[in-house]
Coordinates of C-alpha atoms and ligand atoms in Angstrom, one line a residue:
X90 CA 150.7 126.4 -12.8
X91 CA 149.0 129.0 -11.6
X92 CA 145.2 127.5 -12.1
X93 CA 143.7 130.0 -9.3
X94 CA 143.6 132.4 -12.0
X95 CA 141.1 131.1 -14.5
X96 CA 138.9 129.4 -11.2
X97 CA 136.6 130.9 -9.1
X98 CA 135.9 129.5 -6.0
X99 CA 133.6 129.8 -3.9
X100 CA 133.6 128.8 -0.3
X101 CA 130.3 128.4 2.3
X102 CA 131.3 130.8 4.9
X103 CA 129.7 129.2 8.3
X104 CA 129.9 133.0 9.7
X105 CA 127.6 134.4 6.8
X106 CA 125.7 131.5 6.2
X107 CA 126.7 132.1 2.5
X108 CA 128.8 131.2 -0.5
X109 CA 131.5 133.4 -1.3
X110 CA 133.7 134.4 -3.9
X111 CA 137.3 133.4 -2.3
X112 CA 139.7 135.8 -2.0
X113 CA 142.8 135.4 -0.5
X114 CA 144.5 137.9 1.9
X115 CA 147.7 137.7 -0.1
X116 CA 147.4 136.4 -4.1
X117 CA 148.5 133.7 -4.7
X118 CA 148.5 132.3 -0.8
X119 CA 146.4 130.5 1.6
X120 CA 146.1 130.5 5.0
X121 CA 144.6 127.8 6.9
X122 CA 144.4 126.5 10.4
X123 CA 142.4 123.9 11.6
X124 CA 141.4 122.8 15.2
X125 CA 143.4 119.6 15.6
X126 CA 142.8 116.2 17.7
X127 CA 143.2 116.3 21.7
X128 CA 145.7 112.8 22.0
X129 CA 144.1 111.4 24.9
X130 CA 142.9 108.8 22.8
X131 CA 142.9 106.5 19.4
X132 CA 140.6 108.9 16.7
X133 CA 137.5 107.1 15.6
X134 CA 136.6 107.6 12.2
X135 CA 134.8 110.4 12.6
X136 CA 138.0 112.4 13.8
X137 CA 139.1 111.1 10.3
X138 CA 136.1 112.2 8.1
X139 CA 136.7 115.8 9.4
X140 CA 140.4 115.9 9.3
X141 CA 139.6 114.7 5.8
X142 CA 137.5 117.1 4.5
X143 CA 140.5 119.8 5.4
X144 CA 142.9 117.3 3.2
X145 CA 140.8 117.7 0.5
X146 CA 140.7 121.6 0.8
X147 CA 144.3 121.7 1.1
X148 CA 144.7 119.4 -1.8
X149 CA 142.5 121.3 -4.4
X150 CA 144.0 125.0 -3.1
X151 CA 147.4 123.2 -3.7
X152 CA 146.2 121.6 -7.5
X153 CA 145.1 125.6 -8.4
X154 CA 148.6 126.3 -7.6
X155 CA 148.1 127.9 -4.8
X156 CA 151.1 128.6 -1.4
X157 CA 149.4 127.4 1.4
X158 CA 150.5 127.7 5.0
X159 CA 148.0 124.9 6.6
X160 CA 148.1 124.8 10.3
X161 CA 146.7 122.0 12.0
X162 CA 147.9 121.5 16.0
X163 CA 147.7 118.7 18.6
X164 CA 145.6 119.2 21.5
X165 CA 148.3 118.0 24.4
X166 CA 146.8 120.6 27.3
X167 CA 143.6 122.2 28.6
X168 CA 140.6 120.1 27.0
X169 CA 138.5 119.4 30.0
X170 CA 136.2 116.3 30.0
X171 CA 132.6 117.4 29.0
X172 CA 134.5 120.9 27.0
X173 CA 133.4 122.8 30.6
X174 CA 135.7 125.0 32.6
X175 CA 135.6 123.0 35.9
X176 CA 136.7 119.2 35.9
X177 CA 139.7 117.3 34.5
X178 CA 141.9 117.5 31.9
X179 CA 141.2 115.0 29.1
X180 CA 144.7 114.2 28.8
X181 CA 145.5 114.3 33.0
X182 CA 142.8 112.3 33.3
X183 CA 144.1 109.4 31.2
X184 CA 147.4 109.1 32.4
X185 CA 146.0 109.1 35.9
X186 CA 143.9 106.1 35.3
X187 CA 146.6 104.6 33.5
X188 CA 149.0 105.7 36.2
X189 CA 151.9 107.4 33.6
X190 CA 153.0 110.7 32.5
X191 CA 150.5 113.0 30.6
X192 CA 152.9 113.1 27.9
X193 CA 153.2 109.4 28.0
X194 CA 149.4 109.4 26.6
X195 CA 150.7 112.4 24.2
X196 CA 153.3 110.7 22.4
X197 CA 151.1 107.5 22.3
X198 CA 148.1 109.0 20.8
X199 CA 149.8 111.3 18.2
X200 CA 151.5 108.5 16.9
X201 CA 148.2 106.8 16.8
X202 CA 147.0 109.5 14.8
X203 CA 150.0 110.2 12.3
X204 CA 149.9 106.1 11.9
X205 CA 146.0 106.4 10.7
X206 CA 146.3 109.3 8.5
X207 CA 149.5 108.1 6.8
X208 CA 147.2 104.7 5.7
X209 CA 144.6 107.2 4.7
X210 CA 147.3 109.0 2.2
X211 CA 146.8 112.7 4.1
X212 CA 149.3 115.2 3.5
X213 CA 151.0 116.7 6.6
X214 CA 150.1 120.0 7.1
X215 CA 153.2 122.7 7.0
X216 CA 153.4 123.0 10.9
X217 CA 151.7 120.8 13.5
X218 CA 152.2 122.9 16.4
X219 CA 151.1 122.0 20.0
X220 CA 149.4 123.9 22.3
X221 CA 152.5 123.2 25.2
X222 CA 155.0 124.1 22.5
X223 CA 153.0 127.5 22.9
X224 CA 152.3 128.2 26.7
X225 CA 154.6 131.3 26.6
X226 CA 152.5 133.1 23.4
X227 CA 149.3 131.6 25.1
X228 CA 150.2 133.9 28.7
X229 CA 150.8 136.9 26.5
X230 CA 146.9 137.2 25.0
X231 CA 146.0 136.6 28.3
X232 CA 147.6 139.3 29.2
X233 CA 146.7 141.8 26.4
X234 CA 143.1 140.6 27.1
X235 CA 143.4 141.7 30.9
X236 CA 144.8 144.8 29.3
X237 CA 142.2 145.5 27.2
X238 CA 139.6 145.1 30.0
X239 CA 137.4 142.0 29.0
X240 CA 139.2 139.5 31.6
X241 CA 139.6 139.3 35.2
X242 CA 141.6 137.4 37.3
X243 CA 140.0 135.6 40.5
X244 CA 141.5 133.2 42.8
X245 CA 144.8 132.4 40.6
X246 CA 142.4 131.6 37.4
X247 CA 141.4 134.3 34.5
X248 CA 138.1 134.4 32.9
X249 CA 137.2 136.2 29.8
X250 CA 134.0 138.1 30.8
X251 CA 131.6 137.2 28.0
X252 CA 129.1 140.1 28.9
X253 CA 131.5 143.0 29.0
X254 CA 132.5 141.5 25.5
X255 CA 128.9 141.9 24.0
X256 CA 128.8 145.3 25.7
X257 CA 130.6 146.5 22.0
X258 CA 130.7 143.0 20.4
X259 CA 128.7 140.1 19.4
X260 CA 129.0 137.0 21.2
X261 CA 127.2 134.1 19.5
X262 CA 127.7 135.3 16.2
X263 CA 129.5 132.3 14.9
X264 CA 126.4 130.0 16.5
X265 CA 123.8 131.8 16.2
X266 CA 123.4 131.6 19.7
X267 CA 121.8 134.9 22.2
X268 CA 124.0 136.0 25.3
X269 CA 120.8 137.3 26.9
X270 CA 119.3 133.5 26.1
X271 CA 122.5 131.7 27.3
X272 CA 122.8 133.7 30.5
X273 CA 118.8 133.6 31.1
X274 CA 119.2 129.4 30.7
X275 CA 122.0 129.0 33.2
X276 CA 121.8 129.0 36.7
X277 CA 125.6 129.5 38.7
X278 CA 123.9 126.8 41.2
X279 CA 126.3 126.4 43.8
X280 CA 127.3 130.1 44.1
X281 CA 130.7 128.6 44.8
X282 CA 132.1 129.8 41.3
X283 CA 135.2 132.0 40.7
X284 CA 132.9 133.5 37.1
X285 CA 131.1 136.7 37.4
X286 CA 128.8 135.0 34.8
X287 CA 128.4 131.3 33.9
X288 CA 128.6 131.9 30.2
X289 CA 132.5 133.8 31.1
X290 CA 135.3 131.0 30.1
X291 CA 138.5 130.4 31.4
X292 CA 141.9 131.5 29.6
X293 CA 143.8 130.0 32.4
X294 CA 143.2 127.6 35.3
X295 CA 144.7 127.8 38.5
X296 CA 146.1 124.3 39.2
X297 CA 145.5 122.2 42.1
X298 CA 148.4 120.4 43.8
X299 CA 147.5 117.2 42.1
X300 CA 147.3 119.0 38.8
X301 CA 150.4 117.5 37.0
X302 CA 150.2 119.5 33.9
X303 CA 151.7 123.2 35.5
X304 CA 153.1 126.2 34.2
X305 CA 154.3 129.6 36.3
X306 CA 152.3 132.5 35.1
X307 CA 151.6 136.5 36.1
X308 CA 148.6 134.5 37.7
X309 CA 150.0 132.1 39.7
X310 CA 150.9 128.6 38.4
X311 CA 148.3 127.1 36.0
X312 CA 147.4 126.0 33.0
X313 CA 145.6 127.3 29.8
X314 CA 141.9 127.0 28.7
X315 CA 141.7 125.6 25.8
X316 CA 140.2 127.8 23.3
X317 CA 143.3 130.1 24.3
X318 CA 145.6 127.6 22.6
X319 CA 144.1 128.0 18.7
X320 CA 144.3 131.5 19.0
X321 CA 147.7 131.6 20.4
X322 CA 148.9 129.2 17.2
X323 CA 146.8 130.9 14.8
X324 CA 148.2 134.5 15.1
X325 CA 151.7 133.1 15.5
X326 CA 151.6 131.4 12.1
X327 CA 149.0 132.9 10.5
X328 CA 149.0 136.6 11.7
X329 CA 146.3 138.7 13.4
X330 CA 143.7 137.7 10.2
X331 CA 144.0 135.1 8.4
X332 CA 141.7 133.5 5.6
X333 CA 140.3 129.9 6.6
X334 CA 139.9 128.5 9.7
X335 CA 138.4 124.5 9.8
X336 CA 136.8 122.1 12.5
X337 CA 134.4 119.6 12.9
X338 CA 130.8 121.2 13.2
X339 CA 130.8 120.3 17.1
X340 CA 133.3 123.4 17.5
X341 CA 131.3 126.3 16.6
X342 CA 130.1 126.6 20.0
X343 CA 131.8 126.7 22.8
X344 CA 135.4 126.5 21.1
X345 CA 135.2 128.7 17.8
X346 CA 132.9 131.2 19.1
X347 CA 135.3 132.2 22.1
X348 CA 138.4 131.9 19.6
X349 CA 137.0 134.8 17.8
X350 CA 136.1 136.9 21.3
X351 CA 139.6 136.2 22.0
X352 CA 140.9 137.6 19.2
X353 CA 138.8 140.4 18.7
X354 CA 139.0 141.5 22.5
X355 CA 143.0 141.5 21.7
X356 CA 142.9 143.0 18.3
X357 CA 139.8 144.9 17.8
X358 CA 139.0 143.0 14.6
X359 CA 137.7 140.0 13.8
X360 CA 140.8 136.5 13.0
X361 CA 139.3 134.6 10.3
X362 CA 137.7 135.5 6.5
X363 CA 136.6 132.2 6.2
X364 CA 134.7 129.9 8.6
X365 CA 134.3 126.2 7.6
X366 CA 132.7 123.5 9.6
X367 CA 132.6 120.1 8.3
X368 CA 129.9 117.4 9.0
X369 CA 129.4 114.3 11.5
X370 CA 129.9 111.4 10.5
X371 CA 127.2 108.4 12.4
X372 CA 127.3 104.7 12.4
X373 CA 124.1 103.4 11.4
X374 CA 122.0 106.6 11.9
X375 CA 123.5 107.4 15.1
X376 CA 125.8 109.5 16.4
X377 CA 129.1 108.0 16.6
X378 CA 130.5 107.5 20.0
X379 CA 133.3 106.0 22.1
X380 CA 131.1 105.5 25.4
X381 CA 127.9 104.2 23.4
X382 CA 129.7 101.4 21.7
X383 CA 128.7 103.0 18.9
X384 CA 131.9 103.7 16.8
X385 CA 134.4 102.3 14.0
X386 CA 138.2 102.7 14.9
X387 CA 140.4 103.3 11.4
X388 CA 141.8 100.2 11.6
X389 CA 139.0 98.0 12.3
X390 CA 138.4 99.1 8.7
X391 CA 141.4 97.4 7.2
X392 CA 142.0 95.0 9.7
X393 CA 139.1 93.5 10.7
X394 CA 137.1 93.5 13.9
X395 CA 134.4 95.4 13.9
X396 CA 130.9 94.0 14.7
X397 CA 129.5 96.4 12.4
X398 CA 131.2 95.5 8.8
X399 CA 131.1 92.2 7.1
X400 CA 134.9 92.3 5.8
X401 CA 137.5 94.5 5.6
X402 CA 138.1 97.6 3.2
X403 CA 141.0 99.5 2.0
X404 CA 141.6 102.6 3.3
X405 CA 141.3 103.6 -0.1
X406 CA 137.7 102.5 -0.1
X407 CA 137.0 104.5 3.1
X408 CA 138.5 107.2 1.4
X409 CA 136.4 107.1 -1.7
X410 CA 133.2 106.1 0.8
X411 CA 133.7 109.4 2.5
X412 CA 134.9 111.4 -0.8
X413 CA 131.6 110.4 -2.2
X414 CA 129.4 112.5 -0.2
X415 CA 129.2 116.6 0.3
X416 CA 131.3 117.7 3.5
X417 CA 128.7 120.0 4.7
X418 CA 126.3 116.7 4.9
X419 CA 126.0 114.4 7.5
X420 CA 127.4 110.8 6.1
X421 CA 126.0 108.3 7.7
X422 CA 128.0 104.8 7.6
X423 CA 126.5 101.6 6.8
X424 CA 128.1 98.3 5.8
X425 CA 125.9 98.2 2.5
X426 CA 126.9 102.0 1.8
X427 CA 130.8 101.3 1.8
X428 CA 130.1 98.0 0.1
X429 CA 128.1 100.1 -2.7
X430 CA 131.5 102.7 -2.6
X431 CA 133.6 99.6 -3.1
X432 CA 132.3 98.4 -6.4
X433 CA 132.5 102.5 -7.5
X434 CA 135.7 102.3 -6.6
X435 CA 137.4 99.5 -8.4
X436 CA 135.1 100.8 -11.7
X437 CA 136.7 104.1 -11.4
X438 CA 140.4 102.1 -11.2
X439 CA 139.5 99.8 -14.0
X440 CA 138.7 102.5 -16.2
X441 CA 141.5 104.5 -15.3
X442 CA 143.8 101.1 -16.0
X443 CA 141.9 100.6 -19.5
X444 CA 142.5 104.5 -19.9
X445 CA 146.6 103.8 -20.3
X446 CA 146.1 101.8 -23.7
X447 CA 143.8 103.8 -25.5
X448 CA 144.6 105.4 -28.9
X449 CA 143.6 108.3 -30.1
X450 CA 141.5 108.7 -33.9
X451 CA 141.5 111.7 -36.0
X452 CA 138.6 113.6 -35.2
X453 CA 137.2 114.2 -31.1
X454 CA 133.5 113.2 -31.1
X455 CA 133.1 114.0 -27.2
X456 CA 133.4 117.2 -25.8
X457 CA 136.3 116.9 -23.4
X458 CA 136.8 121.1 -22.4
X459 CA 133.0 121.0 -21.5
X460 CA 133.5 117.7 -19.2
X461 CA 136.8 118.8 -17.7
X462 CA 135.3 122.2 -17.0
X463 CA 132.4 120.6 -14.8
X464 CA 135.0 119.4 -13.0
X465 CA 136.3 121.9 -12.2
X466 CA 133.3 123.8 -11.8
X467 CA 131.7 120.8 -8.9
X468 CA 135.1 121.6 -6.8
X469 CA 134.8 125.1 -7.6
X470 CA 131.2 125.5 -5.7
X471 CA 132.1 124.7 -2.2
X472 CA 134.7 121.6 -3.2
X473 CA 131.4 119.6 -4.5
X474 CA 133.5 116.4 -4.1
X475 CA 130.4 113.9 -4.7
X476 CA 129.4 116.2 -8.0
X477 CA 132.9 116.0 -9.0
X478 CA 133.0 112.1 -8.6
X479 CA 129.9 111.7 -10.7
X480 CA 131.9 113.6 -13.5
X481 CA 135.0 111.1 -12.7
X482 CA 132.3 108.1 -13.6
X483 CA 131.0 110.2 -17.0
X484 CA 134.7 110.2 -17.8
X485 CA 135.1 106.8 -17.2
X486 CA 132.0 105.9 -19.5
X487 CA 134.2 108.2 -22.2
X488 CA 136.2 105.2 -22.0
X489 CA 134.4 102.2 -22.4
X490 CA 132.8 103.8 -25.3
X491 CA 136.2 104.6 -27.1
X492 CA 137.2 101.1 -26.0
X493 CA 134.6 100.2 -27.8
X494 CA 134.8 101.9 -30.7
X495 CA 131.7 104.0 -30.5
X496 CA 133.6 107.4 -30.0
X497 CA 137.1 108.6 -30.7
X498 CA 139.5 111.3 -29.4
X499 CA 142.4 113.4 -30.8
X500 CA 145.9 112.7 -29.2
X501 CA 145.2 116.1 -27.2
X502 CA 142.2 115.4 -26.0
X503 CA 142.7 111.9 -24.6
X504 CA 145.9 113.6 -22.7
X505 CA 142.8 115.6 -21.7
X506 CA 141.0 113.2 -20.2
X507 CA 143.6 110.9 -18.9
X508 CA 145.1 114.1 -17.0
X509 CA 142.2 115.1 -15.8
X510 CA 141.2 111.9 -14.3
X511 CA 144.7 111.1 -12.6
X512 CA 144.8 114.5 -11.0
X513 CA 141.5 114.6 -9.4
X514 CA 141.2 111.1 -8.6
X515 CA 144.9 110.8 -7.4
X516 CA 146.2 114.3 -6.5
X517 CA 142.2 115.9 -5.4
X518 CA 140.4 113.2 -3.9
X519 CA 143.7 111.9 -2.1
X520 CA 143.3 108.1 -3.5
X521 CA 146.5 106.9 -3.3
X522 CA 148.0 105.6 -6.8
X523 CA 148.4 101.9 -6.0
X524 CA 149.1 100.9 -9.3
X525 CA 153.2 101.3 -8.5
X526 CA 153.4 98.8 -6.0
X527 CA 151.0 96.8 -8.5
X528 CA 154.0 97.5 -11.3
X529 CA 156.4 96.4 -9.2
X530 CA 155.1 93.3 -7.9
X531 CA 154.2 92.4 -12.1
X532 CA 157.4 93.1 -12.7
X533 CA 158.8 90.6 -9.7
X534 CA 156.8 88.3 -11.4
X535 CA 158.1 89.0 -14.8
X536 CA 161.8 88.3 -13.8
X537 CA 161.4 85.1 -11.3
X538 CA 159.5 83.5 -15.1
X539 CA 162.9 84.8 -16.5
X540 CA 164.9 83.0 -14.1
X541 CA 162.9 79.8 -14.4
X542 CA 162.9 80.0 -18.0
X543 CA 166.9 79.9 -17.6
X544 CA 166.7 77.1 -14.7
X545 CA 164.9 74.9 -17.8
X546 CA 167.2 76.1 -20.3
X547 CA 170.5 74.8 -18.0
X548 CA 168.9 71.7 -16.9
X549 CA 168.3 70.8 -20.5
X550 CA 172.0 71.5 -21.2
X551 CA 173.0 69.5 -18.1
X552 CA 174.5 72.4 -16.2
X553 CA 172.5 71.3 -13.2
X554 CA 175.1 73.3 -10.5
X555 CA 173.5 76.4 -12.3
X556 CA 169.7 75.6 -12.1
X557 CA 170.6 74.4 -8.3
X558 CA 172.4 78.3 -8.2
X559 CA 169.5 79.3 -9.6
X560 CA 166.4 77.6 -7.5
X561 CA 168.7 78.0 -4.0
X562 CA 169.7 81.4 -4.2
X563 CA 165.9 82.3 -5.1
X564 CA 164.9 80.2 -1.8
X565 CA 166.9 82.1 -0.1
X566 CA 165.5 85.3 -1.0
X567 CA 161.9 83.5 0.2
X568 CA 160.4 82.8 -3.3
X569 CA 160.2 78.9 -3.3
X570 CA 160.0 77.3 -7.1
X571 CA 157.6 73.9 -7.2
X572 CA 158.0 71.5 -10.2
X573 CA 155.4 70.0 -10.9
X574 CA 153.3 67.8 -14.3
X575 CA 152.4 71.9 -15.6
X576 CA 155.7 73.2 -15.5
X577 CA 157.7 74.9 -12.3
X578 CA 155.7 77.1 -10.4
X579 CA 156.8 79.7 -7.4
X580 CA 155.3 81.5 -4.4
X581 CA 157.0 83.9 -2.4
X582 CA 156.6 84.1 1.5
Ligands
AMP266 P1 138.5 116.1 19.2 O1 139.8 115.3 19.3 O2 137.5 115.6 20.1 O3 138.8 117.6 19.5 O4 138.0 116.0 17.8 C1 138.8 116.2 16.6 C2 137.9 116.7 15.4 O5 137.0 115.6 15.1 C3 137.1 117.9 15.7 O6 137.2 118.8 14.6 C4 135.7 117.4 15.9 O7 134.7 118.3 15.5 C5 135.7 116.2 14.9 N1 134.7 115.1 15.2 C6 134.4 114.6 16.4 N2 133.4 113.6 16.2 C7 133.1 113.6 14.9 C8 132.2 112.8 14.1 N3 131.4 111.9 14.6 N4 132.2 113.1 12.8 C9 133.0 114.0 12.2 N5 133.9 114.7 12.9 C10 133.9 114.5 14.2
ZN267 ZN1 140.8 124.8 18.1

């Protein structure tokens, strides 16, 4: 259904600074790329809250019916330690210290990464492209951008030159950041450096005979910088403009701010409609950090482990935990906070379960349109996911009331509200529907009682080589039947 029609939406554009109507390049389609993790090592769950946020955007633009095209690559080249131009390789630096091939720690850590978000219930994006997957496309903007005039090439690297750039563009308009500040703050210390400015970043690296990660260019061999590779897989699956581009709030400066220099310097015109940064996630007021100690790994979440929760959660839990708040907001994780989502949680499932055996009255003494429309209205500001959520929980008093018998719905109405709380709960908000596995472990259940039932009814007729059948070929299968003074019970390793 083509729900896009009858909503308007409005997105936060980080480049404005304002809410906007959204309006898609092409009706009916969304483009969407979003800055993807550098596998060097396992995501903490702050990796997950942003990578989140952009499942949830995808999910709603997909509910209204929506095409989208949703981009999201793998980091496997070019990220050096401290996001600087001079220094290691995230990636080469890893597999040094662990003394195997870079893409050793590749495969490792994407699989890592798929693992998590599949126990999260994410839906893949339509192409996960990586950035050496894309070295060829990635030597061509360098290229045009040497054409164009606003690179150089020195000593087998190429630099984009920031201040030619803001000669006829804006650098820093994405930040809010000042060339004439930037370059007035840095010092080129050690005159040593191949930049005619500091603030100029490399689009590729000349690499050092140790460098293991090497490609021939035009340049010399070498590798590329690392903002080059989102604007290289961008234009390829997006085109020249596109309408959203995504990343954690970190990336707005350096990364997203020399994406859109890139692409301007190539194109004359400016890649992305829509700008949209979503926010940090800190443990305990604090920022959330592998080297501080400071952090929560996925599955420390669901397995256990971690010194700062008292038990374990389902992801689902985390999910609804994170859900809860704004994406623009800092969230701030705390034991008692996910412990507080928890109990949210299973009332939001209970009254979703109680939901299924309702019957509807005669007459509608609620007013469902004006409740479904908020909403749709709380996702339609900015995906308001913790204003939507609060409507979920008015929805779910509808329900204990009419369980109650202090309010009634028509037949249409109560298809109303039971639609509309599946879909955003389930489809929306990403929980994943664990009421199947639930089914089918009731209905386990409801058979093994069947066969015991029939091991009773043989005995008592003295066919004993069928209730030995019966009880044997069950062990066998792993679900052991105890007699005992209550009857014959069973478990099932
Ligand atoms: P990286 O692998 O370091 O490039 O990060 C992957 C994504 O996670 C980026 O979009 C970052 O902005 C985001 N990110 C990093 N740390 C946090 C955090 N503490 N909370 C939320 N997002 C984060
Ligand atoms: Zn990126």
């Amino acid at each position: 259904m083509q729900l896009y029609k009858n909503n308007t939406l409005k997105i936060y554009n980080s480049l404005t600074g304002e809410k906007e109507l959204f309006k898609p390049i092409h009706e009916g389609n969304v483009g969407m790329y979003v800055c993807g993790p550098t596998v060097y090592s396992n995501v903490h769950l702050g990796n997950v809250r942003t990578f989140m946020s952009f499942d949830m955007i995808f999910r709603y633009f997909l509910h209204l019916g929506y095409k989208v095209r949703y981009v999201r690559n793998i980091t496997d080249v070019g990220h050096i330690v401290d996001d600087v131009d001079d220094g290691e390789d995230k990636i080469a630096k890893k597999a040094r210290v662990e003394q195997v091939e870079p893409m050793e720690i590749v495969q490792r850590y994407t699989v890592d990464f798929h693992d998590v978000l599949k126990q999260f219930n994410f839906l893949p994006p339509s192409i996960e492209p990586t950035a050496t997957g894309h070295i060829i496309e990635q030597i061509e903007i360098v290229r045009q951008i040497i054409e164009k005039g606003y690179a150089y090439e020195t000593n087998g690297s190429v630099y984009f030159d920031v201040v030619k750039f803001n000669e006829t563009n804006h650098y820093g308009k994405l930040s809010g950041r000042n060339i004439d500040e930037m370059l007035a703050n840095t010092r080129d210390t050690d005159g040593q450096s191949d930049k005619k400015n500091p603030q100029d970043f490399a689009l590729w690296k000349k690499a050092e005979p140790e460098h293991i990660m090497r490609w021939p260019s035009p340049w010399g061999v070498g590798f590329p910088g690392w903002h080059l590779e989102c604007t290289a897989m961008s234009t390829k699956y997006l085109g020249e403009t596109f309408d959203i581009h995504g990343g954690g709030m970190d990336l707005k400066f350096p990364h997203h701010e020399c994406e859109i220099a890139q692409n301007e310097a190539c194109t004359g015109h400016s890649p992305v409609n829509y700008w949209m940064h979503a926010n940090m996630l800190t443990l305990n007021g604090k920022k959330m950090s592998k080297s501080t100690g400071n952090n929560i790994l996925p599955d420390e979440i669901y397995n256990g482990g971690s010194p700062f929760l008292s038990k374990v959660f389902s992801p689902n839990v985390a999910r609804f935990f994170m859900m809860q708040a704004h994406y623009r907001s800092i969230l701030d994780f705390t034991n008692d906070g996910i412990i507080a989502s928890e109990k949210g949680f299973n009332r939001l499932m209970e009254g979703i379960d109680i939901l299924k055996d309702l019957q509807p009255g005669s007459t509608s003494t609620l007013d469902i349109a004006s409740w479904q429309q908020a909403c749709y209205d709380a996702m339609n500001d900015d995906f308001n996911t913790p204003i939507l959520i609060a409507n979920l929980f008015e929805g779910i008093r509808f329900v204990n009331l009419i369980k109650d018998g202090k309010e009634t719905l028509t037949a249409a109405d109560l298809k109303t509200l039971a639609e509309t709380l599946n879909t955003f709960t389930f489809d929306v908000i990403g929980i994943k529907n664990e009421k199947t596995a639930a089914n089918n472990s009731d209905k386990l259940e409801g058979v093994v009682d069947l066969l015991i039932q029939m091991r009773l009814e043989a005995r008592a007729n003295k066919n004993f080589a069928l209730s030995d059948q019966i009880r044997d070929q069950l062990a066998a299968l792993g679900i052991q039947l105890k007699d005992g003074k209550e009857g014959t019970t069973f478990s099932i390793q």
